[in-house]
Amino acid sequence: KLEKVMRRSTKRPVSTSIGAATPRALSLCCVDLAIAILAKQKRVENRTRAIPSYAKHSWIALHVSCGRRPMVKWSRAHVKKNWSVKKASGSPWSHWTPTTGWSLKNQALPNSSIVGFVRLGDSHPLSAREKKKNPWAVGPHCWEIKDAVPLVPPIPGISGQTGLWSIDVMNPKLKRSDRMRLINSFHRVQAGER
């Protein structure tokens, strides 16, 4: 029954008793990937399927998972290999150094948190040309990231899942103050206020 509710929750916003629904979110396996996106170096998100039509060209929340999946080690090594210090210059991440391995100590952002917002574009299957040209594109589907905005400070203690999901459904006990800050920040980003 919960699986059915969760599947349904990714199709439309959930109404709640305390106002507007929170945005949908997309989880990443590690902090390093989130930083690469927020630093505007990683401009594609690699997924197994195309972006659902309801999410194309829209803003969503960016979530970092608990960081304990098998992909974390590979993802961190991939970020370290492709990180550009030159591109990071002048950004909040100019002094950040990518990590490797499994350790969760001394990370620049917390795990299990909403760390920012991204505006998705379209998606497409990975082509051989793109794979050769863009080291961040590994496919099989590439979701275009048109913009990224950090949420400062991040909102910790957020449970998530793979794919696009509803923050309300996954976190029914989210503190009212965190929920309102998330909604207000999301609306400011949508309106073009940074």
XYZ file of N, CA and C in Angstrom:
582
model
N 0.831 -1.201 0.000
C 0.000 0.000 0.000
C 0.871 1.258 0.000
N 1.937 1.282 0.837
C 2.833 2.434 0.891
C 3.501 2.660 -0.457
N 3.910 1.562 -1.125
C 4.541 1.690 -2.445
C 3.585 2.365 -3.434
N 2.300 2.006 -3.378
C 1.311 2.605 -4.263
C 1.170 4.104 -3.983
N 1.151 4.483 -2.715
C 1.061 5.898 -2.333
C 2.295 6.638 -2.815
N 3.478 6.032 -2.649
C 4.722 6.683 -3.055
C 4.759 6.850 -4.576
N 4.321 5.844 -5.328
C 4.300 5.967 -6.778
C 3.353 7.082 -7.199
N 2.183 7.111 -6.589
C 1.207 8.136 -6.909
C 1.727 9.515 -6.523
N 2.508 9.591 -5.459
C 2.983 10.887 -4.963
C 3.923 11.585 -5.926
N 4.550 10.869 -6.819
C 5.473 11.513 -7.754
C 4.745 12.108 -8.954
N 3.443 11.864 -9.070
C 2.696 12.343 -10.229
C 2.084 13.722 -10.029
N 1.798 14.122 -8.786
C 1.208 15.440 -8.542
C 1.505 15.870 -7.108
N 1.437 17.182 -6.856
C 1.679 17.653 -5.500
C 0.652 17.089 -4.525
N 1.058 16.953 -3.294
C 0.197 16.434 -2.247
C -0.329 17.615 -1.448
N -1.638 17.690 -1.235
C -2.150 18.779 -0.412
C -2.032 18.379 1.052
N -1.775 19.341 1.897
C -1.614 19.075 3.317
C -2.426 20.072 4.110
N -2.529 19.842 5.394
C -3.348 20.702 6.239
C -2.690 22.037 6.546
N -1.406 22.199 6.305
C -0.764 23.474 6.653
C -0.290 24.232 5.421
N -1.025 24.155 4.346
C -0.716 25.008 3.205
C -0.264 24.249 1.981
N 0.464 24.971 1.133
C 0.909 24.437 -0.148
C 1.831 23.241 0.022
N 1.804 22.391 -0.969
C 2.670 21.214 -0.961
C 4.118 21.619 -1.186
N 5.019 20.857 -0.630
C 6.436 21.068 -0.871
C 6.759 20.606 -2.284
N 7.906 21.040 -2.821
C 8.262 20.603 -4.175
C 8.634 19.123 -4.210
N 8.692 18.588 -5.393
C 9.254 17.248 -5.565
C 10.758 17.359 -5.379
N 11.393 16.239 -5.109
C 12.840 16.245 -4.921
C 13.470 15.112 -5.714
N 14.753 15.279 -5.981
C 15.567 14.271 -6.648
C 16.744 13.980 -5.737
N 16.960 12.710 -5.430
C 18.059 12.328 -4.534
C 19.326 12.005 -5.296
N 20.440 12.403 -4.712
C 21.769 12.046 -5.195
C 22.419 11.166 -4.142
N 23.334 10.305 -4.556
C 23.911 9.351 -3.613
C 24.974 9.959 -2.703
N 25.551 11.105 -3.090
C 26.599 11.675 -2.239
C 26.688 13.190 -2.378
N 27.260 13.795 -1.359
C 27.452 15.239 -1.288
C 28.260 15.751 -2.479
N 29.273 15.015 -2.887
C 30.158 15.454 -3.964
C 29.397 15.738 -5.262
N 28.426 14.884 -5.596
C 27.625 15.110 -6.798
C 26.790 16.381 -6.658
N 26.231 16.598 -5.473
C 25.437 17.812 -5.249
C 26.299 19.059 -5.416
N 27.503 19.033 -4.889
C 28.397 20.185 -5.022
C 28.756 20.416 -6.487
N 29.011 19.351 -7.217
C 29.330 19.493 -8.647
C 28.160 20.134 -9.403
N 26.933 19.817 -9.012
C 25.763 20.434 -9.640
C 25.608 21.880 -9.185
N 25.691 22.127 -7.881
C 25.518 23.486 -7.353
C 26.625 24.427 -7.826
N 27.815 23.880 -8.096
C 28.929 24.677 -8.622
C 28.811 24.854 -10.137
N 27.745 24.319 -10.701
C 27.426 24.440 -12.129
C 28.497 23.834 -13.040
N 29.135 22.763 -12.539
C 30.076 22.010 -13.370
C 29.382 20.796 -13.987
N 28.592 20.122 -13.187
C 27.850 18.950 -13.661
C 26.490 19.447 -14.150
N 26.297 19.453 -15.462
C 25.091 20.017 -16.068
C 24.113 18.949 -16.553
N 24.380 17.702 -16.234
C 23.451 16.607 -16.533
C 23.358 15.699 -15.319
N 22.202 15.132 -15.120
C 22.029 14.108 -14.100
C 21.737 12.815 -14.828
N 22.447 11.775 -14.488
C 22.350 10.492 -15.170
C 21.314 9.608 -14.484
N 20.365 9.154 -15.252
C 19.277 8.337 -14.721
C 18.985 7.185 -15.670
N 18.196 6.224 -15.200
C 17.884 5.054 -16.016
C 16.738 5.286 -16.976
N 15.991 6.372 -16.797
C 14.852 6.668 -17.682
C 14.763 8.163 -17.947
N 13.943 8.519 -18.907
C 13.755 9.928 -19.268
C 13.044 10.684 -18.149
N 13.163 12.007 -18.174
C 12.440 12.845 -17.218
C 10.947 12.671 -17.465
N 10.174 12.466 -16.411
C 8.715 12.420 -16.605
C 8.231 13.756 -17.179
N 7.220 13.711 -18.009
C 6.749 14.931 -18.686
C 6.353 16.027 -17.711
N 5.807 15.672 -16.550
C 5.385 16.690 -15.583
C 6.562 17.440 -14.966
N 7.769 16.911 -15.066
C 8.926 17.548 -14.437
C 9.818 18.299 -15.419
N 9.541 18.169 -16.712
C 10.367 18.872 -17.700
C 10.245 20.377 -17.519
N 11.379 21.049 -17.604
C 11.435 22.509 -17.547
C 10.839 23.059 -16.250
N 11.055 22.355 -15.152
C 10.536 22.824 -13.868
C 11.614 22.741 -12.794
N 11.386 23.477 -11.721
C 12.296 23.467 -10.570
C 11.935 22.321 -9.641
N 12.953 21.681 -9.073
C 12.766 20.633 -8.070
C 13.808 20.836 -6.977
N 13.571 20.220 -5.832
C 14.544 20.275 -4.739
C 15.640 19.240 -4.984
N 16.843 19.558 -4.534
C 17.993 18.657 -4.670
C 18.289 18.059 -3.298
N 18.244 16.750 -3.210
C 18.393 16.020 -1.951
C 19.660 15.166 -1.992
N 20.390 15.144 -0.886
C 21.536 14.237 -0.747
C 21.088 13.117 0.180
N 21.240 11.882 -0.265
C 20.808 10.731 0.535
C 21.741 10.502 1.715
N 21.534 9.395 2.393
C 22.343 9.093 3.591
C 23.792 8.775 3.254
N 24.111 8.541 1.984
C 25.499 8.360 1.571
C 26.104 7.013 1.873
N 25.294 5.983 1.917
C 25.816 4.658 2.255
C 25.559 3.611 1.166
N 25.325 4.045 -0.045
C 25.061 3.108 -1.138
C 26.363 2.740 -1.849
N 26.364 1.606 -2.553
C 27.573 1.188 -3.268
C 28.079 2.201 -4.295
N 27.183 3.030 -4.854
C 27.588 3.997 -5.877
C 28.393 5.174 -5.314
N 28.400 5.354 -4.008
C 29.065 6.523 -3.414
C 30.551 6.552 -3.759
N 31.233 5.455 -3.582
C 32.675 5.406 -3.826
C 32.994 5.734 -5.292
N 32.251 5.132 -6.214
C 32.452 5.405 -7.646
C 32.140 6.866 -7.954
N 31.032 7.376 -7.425
C 30.609 8.757 -7.696
C 31.629 9.762 -7.201
N 32.163 9.535 -6.010
C 33.178 10.446 -5.472
C 34.438 10.436 -6.341
N 34.848 9.267 -6.774
C 36.026 9.178 -7.644
C 35.760 9.883 -8.977
N 34.536 9.762 -9.478
C 34.169 10.404 -10.749
C 34.200 11.932 -10.603
N 33.681 12.446 -9.492
C 33.710 13.894 -9.263
C 35.152 14.371 -9.141
N 35.948 13.640 -8.376
C 37.356 14.033 -8.191
C 38.088 14.093 -9.540
N 37.831 13.112 -10.401
C 38.486 13.043 -11.706
C 38.076 14.206 -12.617
N 36.823 14.660 -12.509
C 36.287 15.648 -13.447
C 36.128 17.057 -12.871
N 36.431 17.250 -11.601
C 36.283 18.555 -10.951
C 37.278 19.549 -11.535
N 36.812 20.747 -11.849
C 37.665 21.794 -12.391
C 37.838 22.911 -11.363
N 39.036 23.055 -10.841
C 39.339 24.119 -9.893
C 39.130 25.469 -10.568
N 39.475 25.550 -11.835
C 39.323 26.796 -12.586
C 37.847 27.204 -12.672
N 36.962 26.257 -12.982
C 35.532 26.560 -13.069
C 34.942 26.903 -11.701
N 35.530 26.370 -10.645
C 35.030 26.634 -9.294
C 35.466 28.002 -8.771
N 36.457 28.594 -9.404
C 36.980 29.889 -8.979
C 35.860 30.927 -8.905
N 35.800 31.634 -7.785
C 34.794 32.665 -7.604
C 33.460 32.153 -7.101
N 33.322 30.853 -6.942
C 32.076 30.269 -6.432
C 32.249 29.925 -4.949
N 31.167 29.613 -4.262
C 31.301 29.184 -2.862
C 32.137 27.907 -2.701
N 32.387 27.218 -3.810
C 33.101 25.941 -3.772
C 34.547 26.081 -4.237
N 35.067 27.301 -4.316
C 36.415 27.516 -4.858
C 37.517 26.860 -4.022
N 37.285 26.660 -2.731
C 38.316 26.030 -1.883
C 37.970 24.591 -1.515
N 36.906 24.067 -2.107
C 36.485 22.700 -1.816
C 37.321 21.708 -2.613
N 37.657 20.593 -1.993
C 38.415 19.534 -2.660
C 37.580 18.257 -2.634
N 37.316 17.646 -3.776
C 36.561 16.389 -3.793
C 37.253 15.310 -2.973
N 36.444 14.446 -2.384
C 36.963 13.362 -1.563
C 36.811 12.035 -2.291
N 37.379 10.998 -1.719
C 37.191 9.649 -2.252
C 36.876 8.721 -1.095
N 36.432 7.544 -1.416
C 36.166 6.547 -0.382
C 34.790 6.684 0.240
N 34.658 6.121 1.451
C 33.368 6.000 2.119
C 33.152 6.993 3.260
N 34.180 7.636 3.743
C 34.061 8.461 4.943
C 33.051 9.590 4.773
N 32.218 9.796 5.801
C 31.231 10.867 5.788
C 31.673 12.042 6.668
N 32.884 11.967 7.195
C 33.385 13.026 8.074
C 33.825 14.245 7.277
N 33.655 15.400 7.864
C 34.120 16.675 7.312
C 33.604 16.967 5.903
N 32.349 16.650 5.657
C 31.766 16.948 4.354
C 31.302 18.405 4.305
N 31.285 18.986 3.128
C 30.883 20.384 2.955
C 29.375 20.582 3.100
N 28.594 19.537 2.883
C 27.141 19.571 3.038
C 26.713 18.337 3.826
N 25.596 18.403 4.527
C 25.143 17.232 5.286
C 24.413 16.218 4.421
N 24.471 14.954 4.819
C 23.693 13.904 4.166
C 22.250 13.982 4.653
N 21.361 13.274 3.974
C 19.932 13.243 4.306
C 19.381 14.654 4.443
N 19.660 15.493 3.440
C 19.285 16.906 3.491
C 18.854 17.433 2.132
N 17.994 18.454 2.163
C 17.712 19.234 0.966
C 18.793 20.305 0.929
N 19.592 20.314 -0.139
C 20.754 21.207 -0.213
C 20.607 22.310 -1.257
N 19.555 22.258 -2.063
C 19.374 23.275 -3.084
C 18.207 22.950 -3.988
N 18.166 23.675 -5.097
C 17.115 23.498 -6.098
C 17.761 23.466 -7.479
N 17.196 22.676 -8.371
C 17.675 22.644 -9.754
C 16.492 22.814 -10.696
N 16.755 23.492 -11.808
C 15.745 23.624 -12.860
C 16.119 22.639 -13.956
N 15.247 21.682 -14.179
C 15.477 20.675 -15.197
C 15.108 21.213 -16.570
N 15.762 20.677 -17.573
C 15.397 20.963 -18.952
C 14.678 19.758 -19.501
N 15.223 19.196 -20.551
C 14.674 17.999 -21.173
C 15.612 16.833 -20.828
N 15.356 15.691 -21.401
C 16.275 14.554 -21.228
C 16.429 13.856 -22.568
N 17.490 13.097 -22.655
C 17.775 12.380 -23.898
C 18.662 11.180 -23.591
N 18.605 10.151 -24.439
C 19.518 9.031 -24.261
C 20.954 9.506 -24.511
N 21.884 8.946 -23.786
C 23.292 9.299 -23.954
C 23.774 8.876 -25.339
N 24.402 9.804 -26.028
C 24.972 9.488 -27.345
C 26.477 9.263 -27.195
N 27.052 8.566 -28.148
C 28.495 8.312 -28.123
C 29.264 9.629 -28.173
N 28.772 10.573 -28.958
C 29.427 11.889 -29.081
C 29.424 12.632 -27.736
N 28.268 12.629 -27.062
C 28.175 13.317 -25.770
C 29.055 12.634 -24.724
N 29.077 11.317 -24.740
C 29.896 10.575 -23.776
C 31.369 10.948 -23.927
N 31.785 11.147 -25.169
C 33.183 11.506 -25.451
C 33.469 12.962 -25.054
N 32.490 13.845 -25.271
C 32.670 15.279 -25.070
C 32.431 15.740 -23.621
N 31.480 15.116 -22.934
C 31.083 15.549 -21.601
C 31.383 14.465 -20.572
N 32.400 14.656 -19.731
C 32.752 13.615 -18.766
C 31.685 13.378 -17.703
N 30.770 14.311 -17.524
C 29.699 14.154 -16.529
C 28.552 13.306 -17.069
N 28.468 13.124 -18.362
C 27.380 12.362 -18.978
C 27.776 10.886 -19.064
N 27.100 10.058 -18.262
C 27.372 8.618 -18.294
C 26.124 7.792 -18.622
N 24.945 8.458 -18.636
C 23.707 7.816 -19.064
C 23.153 6.773 -18.115
N 22.262 5.942 -18.599
C 21.806 5.824 -19.973
C 20.928 6.999 -20.448
N 20.275 7.713 -19.522
C 19.538 8.924 -19.894
C 20.174 10.110 -19.199
N 20.280 11.207 -19.915
C 20.862 12.433 -19.366
C 19.752 13.463 -19.169
N 19.561 13.868 -17.921
C 18.595 14.911 -17.606
C 19.350 16.231 -17.614
N 18.938 17.161 -18.441
C 19.618 18.453 -18.536
C 19.317 19.296 -17.295
N 20.363 19.895 -16.740
C 20.224 20.799 -15.600
C 20.474 22.202 -16.126
N 19.436 23.014 -16.132
C 19.518 24.367 -16.686
C 20.021 25.385 -15.669
N 19.738 25.164 -14.386
C 20.171 26.097 -13.349
C 20.212 25.357 -12.018
N 20.977 25.891 -11.094
C 21.092 25.303 -9.762
C 21.298 26.412 -8.747
N 20.603 26.299 -7.617
C 20.672 27.300 -6.555
C 20.815 26.577 -5.218
N 21.845 26.904 -4.424
C 21.981 26.258 -3.114
C 20.925 26.750 -2.126
N 20.578 25.909 -1.183
C 19.707 26.275 -0.064
C 20.611 26.440 1.150
N 20.720 27.667 1.641
C 21.653 27.966 2.734
C 20.872 28.453 3.944
N 20.983 27.773 5.074
C 21.605 26.464 5.256
C 20.697 25.352 4.733
N 21.266 24.180 4.471
C 20.445 23.040 4.032
C 19.446 22.636 5.122
N 18.426 21.905 4.723
C 17.450 21.385 5.680
C 17.786 19.916 5.916
N 18.285 19.575 7.117
C 18.708 18.201 7.405
C 17.541 17.308 7.858
N 17.838 16.025 7.960
C 16.868 15.063 8.474
C 15.756 14.727 7.502
N 16.047 14.788 6.202
C 15.037 14.529 5.172
C 15.251 13.136 4.583
N 14.223 12.309 4.666
C 14.263 10.981 4.041
C 13.872 11.114 2.586
N 14.470 10.284 1.743
C 14.169 10.337 0.322
C 14.122 8.964 -0.297
N 14.077 8.928 -1.612
C 14.088 7.674 -2.370
C 14.621 7.971 -3.757
N 14.833 6.948 -4.548
C 15.328 7.164 -5.902
C 14.229 7.750 -6.776
N 14.629 8.399 -7.851
C 13.661 9.025 -8.742
C 13.142 10.334 -8.172
N 12.089 10.882 -8.779
C 11.440 12.079 -8.263
C 10.417 11.647 -7.217
N 10.378 12.354 -6.120
C 9.484 11.963 -5.035
C 8.960 13.192 -4.298
N 7.875 12.999 -3.574
C 7.244 14.074 -2.822
C 7.855 14.167 -1.431
N 8.331 15.345 -1.080
C 8.908 15.553 0.252
C 7.828 15.346 1.312
N 6.598 15.794 1.036
C 5.503 15.636 2.002
C 5.219 14.176 2.323
N 5.167 13.326 1.304
C 4.845 11.914 1.524
C 5.965 11.209 2.285
N 7.217 11.475 1.921
C 8.344 10.801 2.560
C 8.667 11.357 3.947
N 8.214 12.572 4.250
C 8.572 13.227 5.516
C 7.344 13.855 6.175
N 6.364 13.041 6.554
C 5.132 13.596 7.116
C 5.344 14.329 8.443
N 6.443 14.063 9.119
C 6.704 14.709 10.410
C 7.739 15.821 10.310
N 7.944 16.330 9.104
C 8.877 17.440 8.899
C 8.419 18.622 9.742
N 9.363 19.225 10.471
C 9.023 20.362 11.324
C 8.374 21.464 10.488
N 7.365 22.081 11.060
C 6.636 23.139 10.361
C 7.582 24.250 9.902
N 8.526 24.650 10.756
C 9.451 25.738 10.391
C 10.333 25.342 9.208
N 10.809 24.098 9.170
C 11.622 23.632 8.042
C 10.780 23.558 6.771
N 9.560 23.082 6.924
C 8.663 22.962 5.772
C 8.362 24.342 5.177
N 8.069 25.300 6.032
C 7.752 26.646 5.549
C 8.976 27.304 4.911
N 10.162 27.107 5.493
C 11.379 27.659 4.890
C 11.641 27.039 3.525
N 11.410 25.731 3.415
C 11.578 25.040 2.139
C 10.608 25.589 1.092
N 9.344 25.718 1.450
C 8.336 26.219 0.508
C 8.650 27.665 0.115
N 8.962 28.508 1.086
C 9.263 29.915 0.790
C 10.504 30.046 -0.089
N 11.539 29.279 0.209
C 12.764 29.304 -0.604
C 12.474 28.827 -2.019
N 11.680 27.781 -2.129
C 11.316 27.235 -3.438
C 10.570 28.283 -4.268
N 9.621 28.966 -3.658
C 8.859 29.995 -4.386
C 9.750 31.161 -4.803
N 10.710 31.550 -3.963
C 11.642 32.618 -4.331
C 12.491 32.208 -5.521
N 12.977 30.975 -5.524
C 13.780 30.473 -6.642
C 12.950 30.444 -7.921
N 11.720 29.952 -7.829
C 10.842 29.920 -9.001
C 10.599 31.320 -9.564
N 10.516 32.304 -8.667
C 10.253 33.684 -9.092
C 11.512 34.398 -9.578
N 12.648 33.714 -9.498
C 13.902 34.316 -9.965
C 14.632 35.127 -8.915
N 14.163 35.051 -7.661
C 14.850 35.748 -6.563
C 15.887 34.784 -5.987
N 17.095 35.237 -5.805
C 18.146 34.345 -5.278
C 18.431 34.719 -3.895
